[in-house]
Short mmCIF file of C-alpha atoms in Angstrom, two decimals:
data_model
loop_
_atom_site.label_atom_id
_atom_site.label_comp_id
_atom_site.label_asym_id
_atom_site.label_seq_id
_atom_site.Cartn_x
_atom_site.Cartn_y
_atom_site.Cartn_z
CA MET L 1 46.64 -6.25 10.63
CA ILE L 2 44.23 -7.81 13.13
CA HIS L 3 42.90 -11.32 12.74
CA PHE L 4 39.42 -11.77 14.24
CA ASP L 5 38.01 -15.22 15.00
CA ILE L 6 34.30 -15.24 15.82
CA LEU L 7 32.69 -18.13 17.68
CA SER L 8 28.92 -18.21 17.18
CA ILE L 9 26.05 -20.62 16.56
CA PHE L 10 24.81 -18.18 13.90
CA PRO L 11 27.93 -17.29 11.87
CA ASP L 12 25.82 -16.31 8.85
CA MET L 13 24.70 -13.20 10.75
CA PHE L 14 28.10 -11.67 9.96
CA THR L 15 27.92 -12.11 6.18
CA SER L 16 26.15 -8.86 5.32
CA PRO L 17 27.94 -6.44 7.71
CA LEU L 18 31.36 -7.81 6.77
CA GLY L 19 30.52 -7.77 3.07
CA CYS L 20 29.72 -4.05 2.84
CA SER L 21 31.44 -0.68 2.85
CA LEU L 22 34.72 -0.10 4.69
CA LEU L 23 34.81 -3.47 6.47
CA LYS L 24 34.68 -5.24 3.10
CA LYS L 25 37.44 -2.98 1.71
CA ALA L 26 39.57 -3.52 4.83
CA GLN L 27 39.47 -7.26 4.30
CA GLU L 28 40.30 -6.90 0.61
CA LYS L 29 43.30 -4.71 1.52
CA GLY L 30 44.49 -7.12 4.22
CA ILE L 31 43.97 -4.58 7.01
CA ILE L 32 41.77 -7.05 8.88
CA HIS L 33 41.00 -10.74 8.49
CA VAL L 34 37.80 -12.24 9.87
CA GLU L 35 36.97 -15.92 10.29
CA CYS L 36 33.52 -16.98 11.50
CA HIS L 37 33.32 -20.37 13.19
CA ASP L 38 30.15 -22.33 13.89
CA ILE L 39 30.42 -23.62 17.47
CA ARG L 40 28.22 -26.58 16.49
CA LYS L 41 31.22 -27.96 14.60
CA TRP L 42 32.75 -28.91 17.96
CA THR L 43 29.67 -30.53 19.51
CA SER L 44 29.03 -34.23 20.00
CA GLY L 45 25.85 -36.22 19.46
CA ARG L 46 23.51 -36.24 16.49
CA HIS L 47 21.63 -33.10 17.60
CA ASN L 48 24.78 -30.90 17.83
CA MET L 49 23.62 -29.36 21.09
CA THR L 50 25.54 -26.27 22.22
CA ASP L 51 23.31 -25.69 25.27
CA ASP L 52 21.71 -27.55 28.16
CA ALA L 53 19.41 -26.94 31.13
CA PRO L 54 20.99 -25.12 34.10
CA TYR L 55 21.94 -27.04 37.23
CA GLY L 56 19.69 -26.05 40.10
CA GLY L 57 16.75 -25.39 37.82
CA GLY L 58 15.51 -22.18 36.28
CA CYS L 59 14.22 -20.95 32.96
CA GLY L 60 16.15 -20.99 29.72
CA MET L 61 19.24 -22.85 28.58
CA VAL L 62 22.95 -22.32 29.17
CA MET L 63 25.76 -22.64 26.63
CA LYS L 64 27.96 -25.66 27.33
CA PRO L 65 31.69 -25.28 28.02
CA GLU L 66 32.94 -28.24 25.94
CA PRO L 67 32.24 -26.91 22.40
CA VAL L 68 33.67 -23.48 23.23
CA GLU L 69 36.84 -24.96 24.76
CA LYS L 70 37.35 -27.29 21.80
CA ALA L 71 36.85 -24.43 19.35
CA LEU L 72 39.41 -22.29 21.14
CA SER L 73 41.89 -25.18 21.21
CA ALA L 74 41.48 -25.68 17.45
CA ILE L 75 42.07 -21.99 16.79
CA ARG L 76 45.19 -21.97 18.97
CA LYS L 77 46.61 -25.02 17.15
CA LYS L 78 46.00 -23.36 13.79
CA HIS L 79 47.77 -20.10 14.70
CA GLN L 80 50.96 -19.74 16.72
CA GLU L 81 50.25 -16.29 18.16
CA GLU L 82 48.23 -16.34 21.38
CA PRO L 83 44.92 -14.49 20.90
CA THR L 84 43.04 -12.17 23.24
CA VAL L 85 39.77 -13.98 23.98
CA ILE L 86 36.72 -11.77 24.52
CA LEU L 87 33.25 -12.78 25.66
CA MET L 88 30.46 -10.43 24.62
CA THR L 89 28.17 -10.26 27.63
CA PRO L 90 26.00 -7.68 29.42
CA GLN L 91 28.03 -8.47 32.54
CA GLY L 92 31.24 -7.16 30.99
CA GLU L 93 32.96 -3.77 31.13
CA VAL L 94 31.08 -1.28 29.00
CA LEU L 95 32.82 -0.64 25.69
CA ASN L 96 34.37 2.80 25.30
CA GLN L 97 36.97 4.44 23.09
CA GLN L 98 39.81 3.64 25.48
CA ILE L 99 39.04 -0.08 25.31
CA VAL L 100 38.70 0.14 21.53
CA THR L 101 42.12 1.80 21.30
CA GLU L 102 43.71 -0.90 23.50
CA LEU L 103 42.24 -3.69 21.35
CA SER L 104 43.36 -2.02 18.11
CA GLU L 105 46.94 -2.80 19.17
CA LYS L 106 46.29 -6.56 19.31
CA LYS L 107 47.23 -8.96 16.51
CA ARG L 108 44.66 -11.69 17.16
CA ILE L 109 41.25 -11.41 18.82
CA VAL L 110 38.77 -14.22 19.42
CA ILE L 111 35.19 -13.12 20.12
CA ILE L 112 32.76 -15.53 21.78
CA CYS L 113 29.10 -14.76 21.12
CA GLY L 114 26.86 -16.00 23.90
CA ARG L 115 23.22 -17.03 23.46
CA TYR L 116 20.24 -18.16 25.50
CA GLU L 117 20.58 -17.42 29.24
CA GLY L 118 24.33 -16.97 28.88
CA VAL L 119 27.37 -19.23 29.11
CA ASP L 120 28.53 -21.79 31.63
CA GLU L 121 30.49 -19.89 34.30
CA ARG L 122 33.57 -22.04 33.65
CA ILE L 123 33.91 -20.36 30.26
CA ARG L 124 34.27 -17.01 32.04
CA GLN L 125 36.63 -18.39 34.66
CA HIS L 126 39.00 -20.41 32.50
CA LEU L 127 38.71 -19.50 28.82
CA VAL L 128 38.22 -15.75 28.58
CA ASP L 129 40.66 -12.84 28.93
CA ARG L 130 38.09 -10.06 28.87
CA GLU L 131 34.33 -9.60 29.10
CA ILE L 132 32.81 -6.69 27.17
CA SER L 133 29.32 -5.21 27.00
CA ILE L 134 28.03 -2.58 24.57
CA GLY L 135 25.50 -1.17 27.03
CA ASP L 136 23.12 -1.81 29.89
CA TYR L 137 20.45 -3.67 27.96
CA ILE L 138 19.84 -7.25 26.83
CA LEU L 139 20.02 -8.57 23.28
CA THR L 140 19.20 -12.04 21.96
CA GLY L 141 22.88 -12.87 21.55
CA GLY L 142 26.44 -11.64 21.28
CA GLU L 143 26.56 -11.39 17.50
CA LEU L 144 25.43 -7.77 17.16
CA PRO L 145 27.80 -6.61 19.95
CA ALA L 146 30.62 -8.51 18.24
CA MET L 147 29.93 -6.60 15.01
CA VAL L 148 30.04 -3.31 16.92
CA LEU L 149 33.38 -4.27 18.47
CA ILE L 150 34.92 -5.31 15.15
CA ASP L 151 33.79 -2.10 13.45
CA ALA L 152 35.00 0.18 16.27
CA VAL L 153 38.41 -1.51 16.53
CA SER L 154 39.02 -1.85 12.79
CA ARG L 155 38.46 1.82 11.99
CA LEU L 156 41.43 2.79 14.18
CA LEU L 157 43.84 0.75 12.07
CA PRO L 158 46.15 2.54 9.62
CA GLU L 159 44.67 2.92 6.12
CA PHE L 160 41.17 1.85 7.21
CA LEU L 161 39.82 5.39 6.84
CA GLY L 162 40.58 7.53 3.83
CA ASN L 163 41.75 10.38 6.07
CA PRO L 164 43.75 9.08 9.06
CA GLU L 165 43.26 12.39 10.90
CA SER L 166 39.52 11.69 11.15
CA THR L 167 39.91 9.51 14.25
CA PHE L 168 41.65 12.32 16.16
CA THR L 169 38.77 14.77 15.85
CA GLU L 170 35.89 12.38 16.53
CA SER L 171 33.74 12.28 19.64
CA PHE L 172 35.41 10.51 22.60
CA SER L 173 38.88 10.59 21.04
CA GLN L 174 39.91 13.27 23.56
CA ASN L 175 37.03 12.88 26.04
CA LEU L 176 35.13 15.57 24.13
CA LEU L 177 32.13 15.32 21.82
CA GLU L 178 32.84 16.38 18.26
CA TYR L 179 32.08 19.94 17.21
CA PRO L 180 29.07 20.59 14.89
CA GLN L 181 29.64 19.81 11.21
CA TYR L 182 28.11 21.58 8.19
CA THR L 183 28.28 21.22 4.41
CA ARG L 184 26.79 22.86 1.32
CA PRO L 185 24.52 24.72 0.78
CA ALA L 186 25.48 27.61 3.05
CA VAL L 187 21.80 28.48 3.49
CA TYR L 188 18.94 25.98 3.36
CA LYS L 189 15.35 26.98 4.17
CA GLY L 190 16.78 29.96 6.01
CA TRP L 191 19.03 27.75 8.14
CA LYS L 192 22.52 29.23 7.93
CA VAL L 193 25.98 27.82 8.37
CA PRO L 194 27.95 29.80 11.02
CA GLU L 195 29.80 32.65 9.33
CA VAL L 196 33.14 31.72 10.86
CA LEU L 197 33.17 28.46 8.86
CA LEU L 198 32.84 30.45 5.63
CA SER L 199 35.56 32.95 6.54
CA GLY L 200 38.62 30.96 5.50
CA ASN L 201 40.31 32.05 8.76
CA HIS L 202 41.72 28.74 9.96
CA SER L 203 42.75 29.94 13.42
CA GLU L 204 39.28 31.35 14.05
CA ILE L 205 37.67 28.17 12.76
CA GLU L 206 39.86 26.05 15.05
CA LEU L 207 38.93 28.23 18.05
CA TRP L 208 35.22 27.99 17.16
CA ARG L 209 35.41 24.22 16.85
CA LYS L 210 37.16 23.86 20.21
CA THR L 211 34.58 26.13 21.86
CA GLU L 212 31.61 24.30 20.36
CA SER L 213 33.12 20.93 21.24
CA LEU L 214 33.41 22.03 24.87
CA ARG L 215 29.90 23.51 24.79
CA LYS L 216 28.35 20.34 23.40
CA THR L 217 30.20 18.12 25.87
CA ARG L 218 29.18 20.31 28.81
CA LEU L 219 25.55 20.16 27.68
CA LYS L 220 25.26 16.50 26.70
CA ARG L 221 28.04 14.63 28.52
CA PRO L 222 29.40 16.65 31.47
CA ASP L 223 30.79 13.42 32.92
CA LEU L 224 33.41 13.38 30.16
CA LEU L 225 34.79 16.76 31.24
CA LYS L 226 35.55 15.30 34.67
CA LYS L 227 37.89 12.78 33.03
CA MET L 228 39.67 15.38 30.95
CA LYS L 229 42.80 17.30 31.84
CA LEU L 230 41.92 20.76 30.55
CA SER L 231 44.51 23.13 29.14
CA ASP L 232 44.57 26.78 30.22
CA GLN L 233 42.88 27.74 26.96
CA GLU L 234 40.14 25.14 27.45
CA ARG L 235 39.50 26.31 31.02
CA LYS L 236 39.07 29.91 29.83
CA LEU L 237 36.78 28.82 27.01
CA LEU L 238 34.70 26.74 29.41
CA GLU L 239 34.32 29.66 31.80
CA LYS L 240 33.22 31.85 28.90
CA ILE L 241 30.66 29.23 27.88
CA LYS L 242 29.27 29.02 31.40
CA LEU L 243 28.83 32.82 31.51
CA GLU L 244 27.07 32.78 28.13
CA ASP L 245 24.65 30.11 29.33
CA ILE L 246 23.61 32.00 32.49
#
């Protein structure tokens, strides 16, 4: 089980995603536990300010270090096990399946959701273990990226998916994009399912899937092939694919 603590000034944003589908079932089964904390709870003053103007001038506001530090201290006092503290930020390492796999082995994860023009640099320097981005673009806050991270990590946990083998055949699990998938009907508007998938020949189907996975990766994400240690069979299949595409 993984326990997620989310620090946000808009904790209600998580209600709907966490209350639906597999994430809801995972919480009911005790596979994951999620607590959303309003950072304003640890502010001082009647206005409960979590942000202030940046030193040196400039547009926008910056999230203050005090409420975040106090929130983290409260979480640590409540739970004995030391958490991995993650800041969702466009400056972080871009999320990929390897990072997701590493985080799925943790027991406690705290996710800080930034807002405004970002967070006080002292939060990065002294309070955070890891900074993660979900892509090279800017959102209004870290809440949506936090939801992406929770979903991606949770689905790798035992019993989260109905078929545990699903995670081994998905895109990125082996630095390859997933092979094409088809379902009934076998013919729709003249569009046919490949005959090999209807043959019942499992070895031929497996070979077709491996070939099409390599083909799709070569076409759409050739950078992934550079990271992959190809087997002799995969090298031969890739050469065959290259000849077919000439």
